[in-house]
Every structure is written in structure tokens, then in C-alpha cells.
Amino acid sequence: MQKRVVFRHRWLPYLLLAPQIAVTLIFFIWPAYQALETSFFLEDVFGFNRTFVWFENFTALFSDGSYLRSFWTTLIFGLSVTLLSMSTALALAVAANRVLRGKMSYRTFLIWPYAVAPALAGVLWFFMMNPSLGIVAYMLESTFGVDWNHYVNGRQALLMVIVAAAWKQISYNFLFFLAGLQSMPKSLIEAAAIDGASPARRFWTICFPLLSPTTFFLLVVNLVYAFFDTFAIIHATTSGGPADATAILVYKVYSTGFVGQDYGSSAAQSVILMALVIAMTVVQFRFVERKVQY
Amino acid sequence: MVENRPLATVTTHVVLILGIVFLCFPVWVALVASTHPGEALARSPIPLWFGTQAVENYTQLLTAGVPAAGGVPLATMMFNSLIMALGITLGKIAISLLSAFAIVYFRFPLRMLFFWLIFITLMLPVEVRILPTYDVIASLGMLNSYFGLIIPLIASATATFLFRQFFLTIPDELVEAARMDRAGPIRFFWDILLPLSRTNIAALFIILFIYGWNQYLWPLLITTDQDLYTIVMGIQRMVNVGEGIPIWHYTMGTAILAMIPPVLVVLAMQRLFVKGLVESEK
């Protein structure tokens, strides 16, 4: 899409673009290139020598059991967070779209967690599930007899970060689902009601299919959120533990590079993640283009 | 609602209230915990109603910090967070307005190259290229400075994209009229485009402020100097103090203080916030 009427100037547009391009080149393109380059080298521990090793860093990763496990962890984590936060948000949005009284105050109470930092969401749930004094851990113990200790039990630790990450994301999904529901043509729903369709049937045969663009958009956004933005939740609470049970891929990049000081491997992991992000963004862009057409 | 079904209405309200309880409960627990002395939180079950130490705890936090976790006053951390959030927000808005203006209102060689260069940044979150970015900052001597905290984060494809979309909806007649009146591009930008973009800028301001305030990994890498800690990353040191020292009341107080500014912004400017969120993601 282009403007018909434009200004003519020899150097002004370059001047206007300069700050953005400078920051992009220095802090985005250059580091990305560096990651790509480093991923093909093997560096000695002191950082004096490095040898070109082709794809050795990559093949080493894919034959490394802990990295492959991290893939699984990330997948389970991402899908659980997405499913949990989207289904809860959809239920809340449908309810909020239905009420007549107190609409605004309900919405107010449902959207504020968007502003809570992921790190803080992690810390809040970390406190609530603390094995010795957390309120949720206490309730689980006294009501269901569950022995909650995420310091030693990897599954429980993973469940904790999933709940914390999903909790933070509900508001976001809620707002988009609500916007989608409100833009739906009322006449369709009224027509179905006249034909005697029950509310549940109306939802599954009309609203849910019509929401599919929103749902698909949120699916991609939530997966990106779960894969990358949840670093803070994990770093601030479990630090990937116990025994790597919550070490998702972004956490691995950090721990391999900064803690393990293995730059080549960390860079190779960065490159893999970049490829993943780019793939997801392309999917999203294609979808956006399609949405624009109708 | 199409028909009147009392049972469905009751269910609706129950679902909403349950949702609100689920969302608010963790913060309630944190708020309550921050008003108790440390010993009250040493055994289970912890109290669910306010204690009497609120003033003492928060005074201690704001003026002296938590000794076991470095003892940086939270007032300092909050000030740093504020500087960082505002710097990122204003920086992003300024440079994206300029670049969107250049891309929409000018024709020049390499225009599409620049366009794509900016949009590639959409794809690369800081988290995936931590190490090399850190190296760049280190070699530029920007570690432990506000510049290091702010500048690398102000390139934003999202904001540029939003302004571009908005500029494209502005009628061409305005440009024609401006040119007929002999207004140059700068004049047009300043007197016409900027006033028209006011609502969009405000909406974006809210989203970006939250984004900036909530940064975690970046300040964690860039700052080793305690005086530059931001509150969201500072809390991590308190969590890691360990089980031995009972400082949960301080940790929770910090969590509350850290979430107050962004939550207030959302609540106070709800309409603009929703607009900003829904539009900046399209």
C-alpha cells in the first residue's frame, strides 16, 4: 500500500530513518550475525583460540540428551500455558459478553494482570506454592493429601511455572476474545435463537467458528510468549531446576552461555531459536494478510 | 443476550467471580504477607488477613532495602525503573514516528530495504540473542549506565508498524492542502501529522511503559552496579536469599511495589490501554 501524494526530498528521509536504522543495525542485526558466526566455531576455555568446526556445535546439540529433553519441556510448557490461559480466557470472555450488569467493573478486575511483570507473576506463585509455608501447598496437603515440593519434584516445578505463566496471560487473551465476540453480528445469533438453537449450540456452531481468526492469532502469540517471554518466570523462581525439569530452550541459551561459558553452543542454540521465531512470525504474517482480504 | 434464562445468568456471574478470584488471589496473599512481621510467615498456614506491620515494612523497604539481599533502597530501584521505562517509551515513540513518516510520505532509493530491516527486528526477542548483544554493549562501554539500559531496547518494529498503518489511513487531501499552502515535510509532520496521532501515541505510551517497566533479563545483564538495579529484576535477589532467612514479607512487599505503577496506569487509562493493546498487535 502506498500514498499517491508524497514529499520530495533528497536527504531528509534518510535522516528521519537514521536513528531507527542505527539502533537496529547495532543492537539487532550485528548480534544476530555474531550469533550465526560464533555458532560455527569452537572456542577454547580462555577465549584465545577458536577453530572453525562447521556444524559441530549443532550436531553436538542434537545428540545431547539434555538439549533434546529441553525441547520436550518447552513443547509441554508452551502447549500447556497456551491451552490453559486461552480456554480460561475464552470462558471468561463469553461470560463477560453475556452479562448486562456490572460489565465494566468485571472487565476492570479481569484485565489488570496484564500489567504484572512475568518475573513478578513467577514470584507470587512461587510464594503461594512454597512447600513449607505456601498457602496453595498447604491447601493441597490438607485437602487432597498431595505432598507438594517443587524443589525436588520436577513435574510439580513444571506445573508451578505453567500456572504462573498462564495466570499472567489470561487478561491478554480475555481482551482479544472479548473484542472478537463484541464485533460479531448480532443478527446471526438472534436468527439462530429464533430457530430454537440453545445457547451452547449457538456458541459452538456460530460464535466459535467466527472467532477462529482471533483464536489462531492468539495461538501464535501465546506460543511465542510461552517460548520466549517466560524466561523471567523461570529464572526468578526455579532457575531451570530441579535437574533441568523447567529448563526451557531460552533458559538453556542463557545457562549455556553465561553460566556454562560455552559460547559456541549457546550461539548455536540462539540460531536454532531465531529460526523458530522467524518461522512463527512468517506463519503469523501470512495469517494477517489473509485476514486483511476479507 | 437474546433470551432471559435466569440459570444461565447466575452461571455467568459465578464464572466471572471465580475468574476474578483466581486472578486476584495471589496478589491478595502477597499484599497481606507484606503487612506482617517476618516471623508470622515462618510457619504454615500463613495469615490471610492484614497484620500490623505495614508501615514499618514499607518504610524499611523504601528507605533501606533488604539487608540480606544487598540493601538497596527500593525507592532507588523504582526510580531506576521509572527512568528506564520512560526512556524506552519516549525513545521508541520518537524514533518510530520519524521512521514511519519517512517510509509512508517519501519515495527514495532503498526504501523497501529499510522497511524490511526494521521489520526483521520484530522477529528477534532479546532472549534469543543474549550473548552477542551483551558483547556489543560491553564493547561500546555501555554496561552499568542508563544508556545501556535504554538505547538497545528502543528499536521497535511494533511501534513503527502501528504508526505506518495509521498514517496510511490519513487522507491524501491533507498532504495536498499542506503542499498547496507551501508547507514543507517538517511543517506537515509537526502541525498536522503529530496532532492527528495524539490518541495513538497515548495508547502506545501505555503499552510501551508497561513493556519498559517490566523488563527483566536486560537489566539483569547490563547492571552489576547495585545503584542501577531496577525493581523487577531486583526482586530476584530476594527470592534467592534462601529458606534460612525469613524475608518473605519484604519480598512480597517488593512485588506489590513493583506492580503498582504499571497496574495503576492500566486501570487509570483503561480505554486507551485496550485500544493500544488491540491495535498494536494487529
XYZ file of C-alpha atoms in Angstrom:
576
model
C 0.000 0.000 0.000
C 1.369 3.382 -0.943
C 0.448 7.015 -0.744
C -0.383 8.770 -4.004
C 0.871 12.109 -2.778
C 4.334 12.258 -1.308
C 7.026 14.756 -0.472
C 10.194 15.084 -2.459
C 13.472 15.498 -0.681
C 16.964 14.279 -1.376
C 18.297 13.501 2.098
C 15.540 14.163 4.631
C 14.018 10.634 4.576
C 17.423 9.098 5.307
C 17.907 11.486 8.191
C 14.490 10.549 9.592
C 15.269 6.860 9.335
C 18.808 7.130 10.688
C 18.106 6.637 14.419
C 15.904 3.603 13.926
C 18.268 2.012 11.420
C 21.326 2.707 13.570
C 19.813 1.035 16.623
C 18.544 -1.862 14.528
C 21.914 -2.465 12.924
C 23.988 -2.147 16.081
C 21.766 -3.994 18.515
C 19.811 -6.419 16.348
C 21.410 -7.271 13.038
C 25.013 -7.265 14.233
C 24.434 -9.502 17.295
C 22.290 -11.844 15.215
C 25.115 -12.089 12.708
C 27.592 -12.656 15.547
C 25.471 -15.488 16.893
C 25.380 -17.034 13.461
C 29.151 -16.735 13.087
C 30.021 -17.962 16.589
C 27.798 -20.981 16.139
C 30.275 -22.336 13.585
C 33.300 -22.019 15.869
C 34.640 -23.886 18.825
C 36.264 -21.608 21.374
C 38.765 -22.739 23.988
C 38.027 -22.026 27.643
C 40.226 -18.950 27.824
C 38.784 -17.413 24.685
C 42.177 -17.106 22.940
C 41.672 -19.550 20.142
C 38.780 -20.571 18.079
C 38.516 -23.126 15.348
C 36.032 -23.358 12.554
C 34.095 -26.550 13.094
C 31.284 -26.403 10.518
C 28.094 -27.767 12.085
C 29.745 -29.483 15.012
C 28.027 -27.276 17.576
C 24.669 -28.133 16.072
C 25.253 -31.842 15.767
C 26.588 -31.871 19.315
C 23.369 -30.251 20.478
C 21.120 -32.711 18.739
C 22.982 -35.665 20.152
C 22.897 -34.115 23.626
C 20.191 -35.749 25.712
C 19.639 -32.727 27.932
C 19.070 -30.425 24.955
C 16.551 -32.784 23.403
C 14.784 -33.048 26.739
C 14.678 -29.280 26.837
C 12.811 -29.365 23.507
C 10.188 -31.604 25.051
C 9.984 -29.484 28.183
C 9.494 -26.394 26.048
C 6.799 -28.072 23.985
C 4.877 -29.329 27.012
C 5.302 -25.990 28.741
C 4.248 -23.952 25.706
C 1.209 -26.047 24.851
C 0.008 -26.220 28.460
C 0.367 -22.480 29.018
C -1.415 -21.724 25.744
C -4.245 -24.160 26.329
C -4.771 -23.223 29.963
C -4.740 -19.462 29.505
C -6.744 -19.453 26.272
C -9.518 -21.740 27.499
C -9.882 -19.842 30.769
C -9.868 -16.542 28.913
C -12.462 -17.746 26.415
C -14.810 -18.856 29.190
C -14.397 -15.501 30.920
C -14.880 -13.550 27.685
C -18.078 -15.428 26.829
C -19.367 -14.747 30.327
C -18.349 -11.086 30.255
C -20.004 -10.684 26.865
C -23.235 -12.081 28.292
C -23.669 -10.034 31.448
C -25.663 -6.839 31.381
C -24.994 -5.617 34.891
C -21.521 -4.753 36.116
C -19.891 -5.207 32.733
C -17.237 -2.554 33.221
C -16.247 -3.499 36.734
C -15.877 -7.145 35.763
C -13.661 -6.144 32.873
C -11.541 -3.901 35.091
C -10.906 -6.729 37.518
C -10.019 -9.113 34.724
C -7.554 -7.047 32.730
C -5.105 -5.680 35.288
C -2.804 -8.759 35.496
C -1.613 -7.816 32.015
C 0.494 -5.157 33.710
C 2.189 -7.573 36.109
C 5.721 -8.459 35.014
C 6.293 -12.166 34.238
C 9.034 -12.224 36.870
C 6.570 -10.993 39.499
C 3.907 -13.492 38.432
C 6.529 -16.187 38.960
C 7.484 -14.873 42.391
C 3.835 -14.637 43.514
C 3.120 -18.265 42.625
C 6.492 -19.336 43.986
C 5.418 -17.912 47.335
C 1.933 -19.448 47.195
C 3.346 -22.861 46.402
C 6.296 -22.752 48.748
C 6.385 -26.258 50.280
C 6.827 -25.115 53.864
C 4.538 -22.104 54.064
C 2.776 -21.527 50.744
C -0.971 -21.265 51.037
C -1.684 -23.385 47.957
C 0.796 -26.040 49.011
C -0.908 -26.076 52.419
C -4.372 -26.474 50.863
C -3.176 -29.245 48.565
C -1.692 -31.046 51.530
C -4.690 -30.677 53.842
C -7.469 -31.254 51.256
C -6.023 -33.706 48.783
C -3.081 -35.088 50.698
C -0.693 -34.038 47.936
C 2.864 -33.768 49.114
C 3.875 -30.601 47.301
C 7.569 -29.900 46.958
C 8.698 -28.286 43.745
C 12.279 -28.136 44.984
C 12.683 -31.869 44.466
C 9.758 -32.858 42.250
C 10.382 -31.839 38.639
C 6.794 -32.328 37.480
C 5.474 -30.134 40.242
C 8.037 -27.461 39.444
C 6.950 -27.512 35.802
C 3.300 -27.312 36.818
C 4.076 -24.307 39.008
C 5.726 -22.310 36.215
C 2.936 -23.310 33.818
C 0.283 -21.958 36.186
C 2.255 -18.754 36.815
C 2.804 -18.165 33.089
C -0.821 -18.915 32.198
C -2.122 -16.726 35.033
C -0.312 -13.706 33.654
C -1.517 -14.270 30.096
C -5.257 -14.697 30.792
C -6.012 -10.966 30.733
C -4.425 -10.550 27.344
C -6.372 -13.411 25.785
C -9.528 -12.258 27.517
C -9.338 -8.810 25.929
C -8.856 -10.193 22.436
C -11.618 -12.793 22.775
C -13.967 -10.160 24.171
C -13.189 -7.819 21.275
C -13.834 -10.691 18.869
C -17.152 -11.579 20.480
C -18.336 -7.983 20.563
C -17.659 -7.467 16.879
C -19.828 -10.452 15.977
C -23.036 -9.637 14.075
C -25.965 -9.879 16.500
C -28.391 -10.801 13.735
C -26.787 -14.217 13.218
C -27.163 -15.138 16.856
C -30.712 -13.828 17.026
C -31.658 -15.775 13.918
C -30.268 -18.969 15.446
C -32.145 -18.269 18.674
C -35.428 -17.864 16.741
C -34.745 -21.227 15.132
C -34.588 -22.669 18.605
C -30.837 -23.232 18.993
C -29.761 -23.408 22.624
C -27.047 -21.032 23.910
C -24.488 -23.835 23.916
C -25.326 -24.817 20.358
C -25.235 -21.177 19.262
C -21.796 -20.855 20.758
C -20.293 -23.936 19.133
C -21.887 -23.514 15.707
C -21.714 -19.729 15.322
C -19.509 -17.891 17.792
C -16.647 -20.347 17.989
C -16.132 -20.685 14.203
C -16.438 -16.921 13.780
C -13.806 -16.455 16.475
C -11.308 -18.653 14.644
C -9.183 -15.754 13.285
C -8.810 -14.425 16.843
C -8.127 -17.898 18.169
C -5.454 -18.558 15.602
C -3.805 -15.209 16.187
C -3.793 -15.811 19.943
C -2.429 -19.309 19.460
C 0.699 -17.957 17.777
C 1.085 -15.038 20.192
C 0.711 -17.308 23.212
C 3.217 -19.822 21.922
C 5.722 -17.041 21.282
C 5.047 -15.717 24.784
C 5.474 -19.140 26.362
C 8.635 -19.924 24.418
C 10.445 -16.627 24.958
C 8.889 -14.157 27.400
C 8.630 -16.647 30.220
C 12.381 -16.629 30.731
C 11.895 -14.273 33.689
C 9.405 -16.591 35.400
C 11.827 -19.475 35.258
C 14.945 -17.521 36.086
C 13.385 -15.810 39.099
C 11.898 -18.971 40.585
C 13.191 -22.431 39.704
C 16.360 -21.466 37.782
C 15.612 -24.314 35.420
C 15.648 -26.884 38.167
C 15.259 -29.288 39.768
C 17.536 -31.312 37.494
C 16.640 -29.265 34.383
C 12.930 -30.102 34.759
C 11.944 -26.495 33.927
C 14.874 -25.612 31.647
C 13.058 -24.415 28.530
C 15.055 -23.546 25.409
C 15.554 -19.826 26.115
C 16.716 -20.661 29.579
C 19.230 -23.082 28.077
C 20.685 -20.357 25.838
C 21.283 -18.269 28.920
C 22.629 -21.018 31.159
C 24.924 -22.461 28.496
C 26.337 -19.046 27.640
C 26.519 -17.176 30.927
C 26.780 -19.958 33.453
C 28.488 -22.665 31.406
C 30.568 -20.205 29.323
C 30.189 -22.397 26.262
C 29.798 -19.654 23.669
C 29.727 -21.790 20.563
C 26.940 -23.987 21.858
C 24.976 -21.029 23.215
C 25.251 -19.289 19.845
C 24.097 -22.426 18.048
C 21.097 -22.557 20.364
C 20.408 -18.887 19.620
C 20.455 -19.633 15.910
C 18.000 -22.511 16.339
C 15.668 -20.288 18.352
C 15.935 -17.464 15.821
C 14.903 -19.884 13.101
C 11.964 -20.908 15.262
C 10.882 -17.290 15.882
C 11.187 -16.431 12.216
C 9.095 -19.455 11.253
C 6.398 -18.482 13.733
C 6.412 -14.862 12.591
C 6.059 -15.896 8.964
C 3.072 -18.054 9.879
C 1.532 -15.113 11.676
C 2.187 -12.673 8.828
C 0.614 -14.977 6.285
C -2.388 -15.240 8.507
C -2.602 -11.461 8.945
C -2.510 -10.982 5.180
C -5.331 -13.422 4.751
C -7.350 -11.653 7.394
C -6.930 -8.313 5.631
C -8.503 -9.707 2.463
C -11.986 -10.174 3.825
C -28.183 -11.630 25.430
C -31.027 -12.921 23.337
C -33.386 -14.534 25.809
C -33.885 -14.446 29.530
C -32.528 -17.515 31.282
C -32.022 -16.916 34.991
C -29.928 -20.029 35.476
C -27.523 -19.069 32.694
C -27.236 -15.571 34.125
C -26.304 -16.946 37.533
C -23.719 -19.279 35.968
C -22.256 -16.356 34.049
C -21.739 -14.349 37.199
C -20.290 -17.343 39.019
C -17.774 -17.942 36.213
C -16.721 -14.296 36.246
C -16.368 -14.179 40.009
C -14.334 -17.386 40.047
C -12.099 -15.915 37.366
C -11.593 -12.751 39.351
C -10.800 -14.736 42.494
C -8.229 -16.787 40.587
C -6.608 -13.650 39.195
C -6.680 -11.607 42.389
C -5.883 -14.253 44.995
C -2.074 -14.312 44.513
C -1.909 -10.549 44.840
C -4.154 -10.615 47.902
C -1.857 -13.142 49.547
C 1.171 -11.019 48.685
C -0.460 -7.841 49.963
C -1.415 -9.485 53.241
C 2.006 -11.090 53.667
C 3.704 -7.730 53.228
C 1.909 -6.343 56.298
C 3.160 -8.979 58.722
C 6.440 -9.282 60.605
C 8.822 -11.879 59.198
C 8.150 -14.412 61.953
C 4.431 -14.585 61.164
C 5.327 -16.086 57.809
C 7.622 -18.727 59.211
C 5.031 -21.473 59.618
C 2.064 -22.775 57.704
C -0.744 -21.778 57.325
C 0.173 -18.189 56.799
C -2.324 -15.469 57.775
C -4.891 -14.366 55.200
C -5.796 -11.114 56.884
C -3.726 -7.957 57.301
C -1.129 -7.644 60.020
C 0.049 -4.534 61.787
C 3.498 -4.089 60.299
C 2.537 -2.461 57.022
C 4.032 0.963 57.739
C 7.253 -0.443 59.210
C 7.770 -2.921 56.377
C 7.202 -0.482 53.578
C 9.279 2.250 55.233
C 12.113 -0.199 55.646
C 11.811 -1.351 52.036
C 11.648 2.093 50.504
C 14.379 3.754 52.522
C 16.842 0.983 53.381
C 16.008 -2.061 51.310
C 16.556 -5.641 52.400
C 19.967 -6.068 54.068
C 20.108 -9.801 53.289
C 19.713 -9.027 49.585
C 22.169 -6.190 49.107
C 20.290 -3.467 50.949
C 19.450 -1.223 48.028
C 16.552 1.100 48.940
C 13.558 0.266 46.790
C 12.994 3.959 46.194
C 16.264 3.905 44.207
C 15.214 0.809 42.282
C 11.814 2.285 41.477
C 13.462 5.479 40.305
C 15.720 3.441 38.002
C 12.736 1.502 36.701
C 10.926 4.762 36.034
C 13.862 6.240 34.127
C 14.232 3.076 32.110
C 10.517 2.747 31.363
C 10.146 6.393 30.354
C 13.360 6.339 28.331
C 12.280 3.265 26.403
C 8.760 4.584 25.881
C 9.705 8.055 24.686
C 12.621 6.763 22.644
C 10.516 4.166 20.879
C 7.716 6.596 20.122
C 10.106 9.275 18.832
C 12.166 7.114 16.511
C 9.202 5.132 15.232
C 7.219 8.274 14.438
C 10.144 9.573 12.405
C 10.813 6.355 10.554
C 7.125 5.687 9.849
C 6.854 9.219 8.492
C 9.841 8.652 6.222
C 8.546 5.320 4.953
C 4.990 6.465 4.272
C 5.486 10.008 2.991
C 8.646 9.762 0.899
C 9.817 7.815 -2.117
C 13.532 7.172 -2.109
C 16.001 4.530 -3.183
C 16.396 1.554 -0.829
C 13.080 2.365 0.871
C 11.935 -1.263 0.892
C 15.307 -2.455 2.163
C 14.983 -0.182 5.191
C 11.404 -1.268 5.670
C 12.401 -4.913 5.896
C 15.430 -4.177 8.029
C 13.115 -2.659 10.616
C 10.601 -5.474 10.415
C 13.153 -8.181 10.945
C 13.588 -6.831 14.462
C 10.003 -7.859 15.146
C 11.195 -11.408 14.975
C 14.140 -11.382 17.318
C 13.410 -11.066 21.030
C 16.388 -10.184 23.242
C 16.179 -13.579 24.911
C 17.331 -15.494 21.855
C 20.459 -13.466 21.178
C 21.570 -12.659 24.666
C 25.296 -13.271 24.485
C 26.237 -11.405 21.296
C 24.054 -8.432 22.280
C 25.786 -8.359 25.632
C 29.152 -8.351 23.849
C 28.114 -5.380 21.732
C 27.018 -3.387 24.782
C 30.210 -4.306 26.615
C 32.440 -3.238 23.748
C 30.579 0.068 23.455
C 31.239 0.697 27.157
C 27.534 0.893 27.896
C 27.427 -1.560 30.786
C 26.146 -0.076 34.031
C 24.605 3.007 32.502
C 21.144 4.273 31.780
C 22.093 4.414 28.112
C 22.865 0.725 28.130
C 19.518 0.031 29.763
C 17.506 2.154 27.370
C 19.019 2.526 23.901
C 19.218 -1.131 22.807
C 15.530 -1.538 23.544
C 14.194 1.485 21.675
C 14.235 -0.015 18.208
C 10.713 -1.198 17.769
C 9.085 -2.651 14.740
C 5.744 -2.775 16.538
C 5.508 0.965 17.077
C 6.764 1.748 13.577
C 4.230 -0.643 12.115
C 1.385 0.887 14.119
C 2.232 4.427 13.048
C 2.669 3.312 9.455
C -0.784 1.733 9.430
C -2.253 4.855 10.973
C -0.511 7.239 8.551
C -1.832 5.211 5.634
C -5.394 5.946 6.757
C -4.844 9.712 6.778
C -6.480 11.219 3.666
C -4.140 12.377 0.906
C -6.070 15.634 0.660
C -4.339 16.811 3.813
C -0.947 16.484 2.171
C -2.204 18.186 -0.967
C -3.641 21.041 1.058
C -0.437 21.365 3.033
C 1.649 21.447 -0.119
C -0.635 23.994 -1.718
C -0.070 26.184 1.303
C 3.654 25.741 0.775
C 4.192 23.676 3.927
C 7.315 21.551 3.805
C 7.537 17.989 5.131
C 8.763 19.061 8.578
C 5.968 21.564 8.935
C 3.416 18.949 7.801
C 4.777 16.441 10.302
C 4.749 18.874 13.179
C 1.479 20.739 12.543
C -0.727 18.051 11.001
C 0.571 14.524 11.476
C 1.591 14.824 15.101
C -1.685 16.339 16.358
C -3.643 13.700 14.431
C -1.608 10.898 16.017
C -2.261 12.067 19.569
C -4.606 9.245 20.569
C -2.384 6.619 19.015
C 0.653 7.994 20.795
C -1.159 7.954 24.124
C -2.376 4.387 23.632
C 1.057 3.217 22.618
C 2.590 5.068 25.545
C 0.698 2.854 27.984
C 1.684 -0.402 26.320
C 5.329 0.609 25.997
C 5.522 1.925 29.540
C 4.413 -1.470 30.832
C 6.868 -3.170 28.494
C 9.728 -0.978 29.706
C 8.895 -1.206 33.396
C 8.617 -4.992 33.255
C 11.995 -5.635 31.614
C 13.857 -8.338 33.454
C 16.627 -10.044 31.523
C 18.081 -6.857 30.086
C 18.749 -5.016 33.381
C 19.960 -8.324 34.803
C 22.711 -8.454 32.194
C 23.585 -4.790 31.899
C 23.815 -3.809 35.559
C 26.275 -5.117 38.068
C 26.251 -1.807 39.905
C 23.624 -2.027 42.656
C 22.679 1.628 42.270
C 21.310 0.867 38.812
C 19.141 -2.123 39.733
C 15.563 -1.963 38.616
C 12.829 -3.230 40.883
C 11.544 -6.061 38.685
C 14.978 -7.629 38.406
C 15.942 -6.666 41.976
C 13.307 -8.950 43.436
C 15.179 -11.960 42.078
C 17.968 -11.443 44.621
C 15.478 -11.558 47.483
C 13.911 -14.769 46.232
C 17.330 -16.370 46.029
C 18.332 -15.475 49.575
C 17.032 -18.887 50.515
C 14.866 -20.516 53.075
C 17.091 -19.786 56.047
C 16.354 -16.103 56.412
C 12.683 -15.184 56.719
C 12.276 -12.235 54.369
C 9.083 -13.243 52.567
C 7.296 -10.193 53.971
C 9.884 -7.976 52.281
C 9.850 -9.981 49.052
C 6.073 -9.695 48.808
C 6.194 -6.003 49.673
C 8.661 -5.555 46.830
C 6.384 -7.463 44.470
C 3.485 -5.176 45.398
C 5.581 -2.024 44.956
C 6.879 -3.306 41.622
C 3.415 -3.915 40.211
C 1.727 -0.749 41.458
C 2.903 1.705 38.756
C 2.043 -0.393 35.667
C -1.236 -1.656 37.155
C -2.248 1.901 38.036
C -1.501 3.030 34.505
C -3.711 0.261 33.107
C -6.576 0.946 35.493
C -6.455 4.713 35.151
C -6.354 4.681 31.375
C -8.330 1.554 30.648
C -9.937 2.689 27.400
C -6.664 3.866 25.886
C -4.931 0.729 27.119
C -7.406 -1.583 25.391
C -7.125 0.452 22.202
C -3.335 0.358 22.340
C -3.191 -3.345 23.009
C -5.652 -4.425 20.350
C -4.198 -2.118 17.706
C -0.509 -2.593 18.315
C -0.874 -6.339 17.885
C -2.714 -6.282 14.578
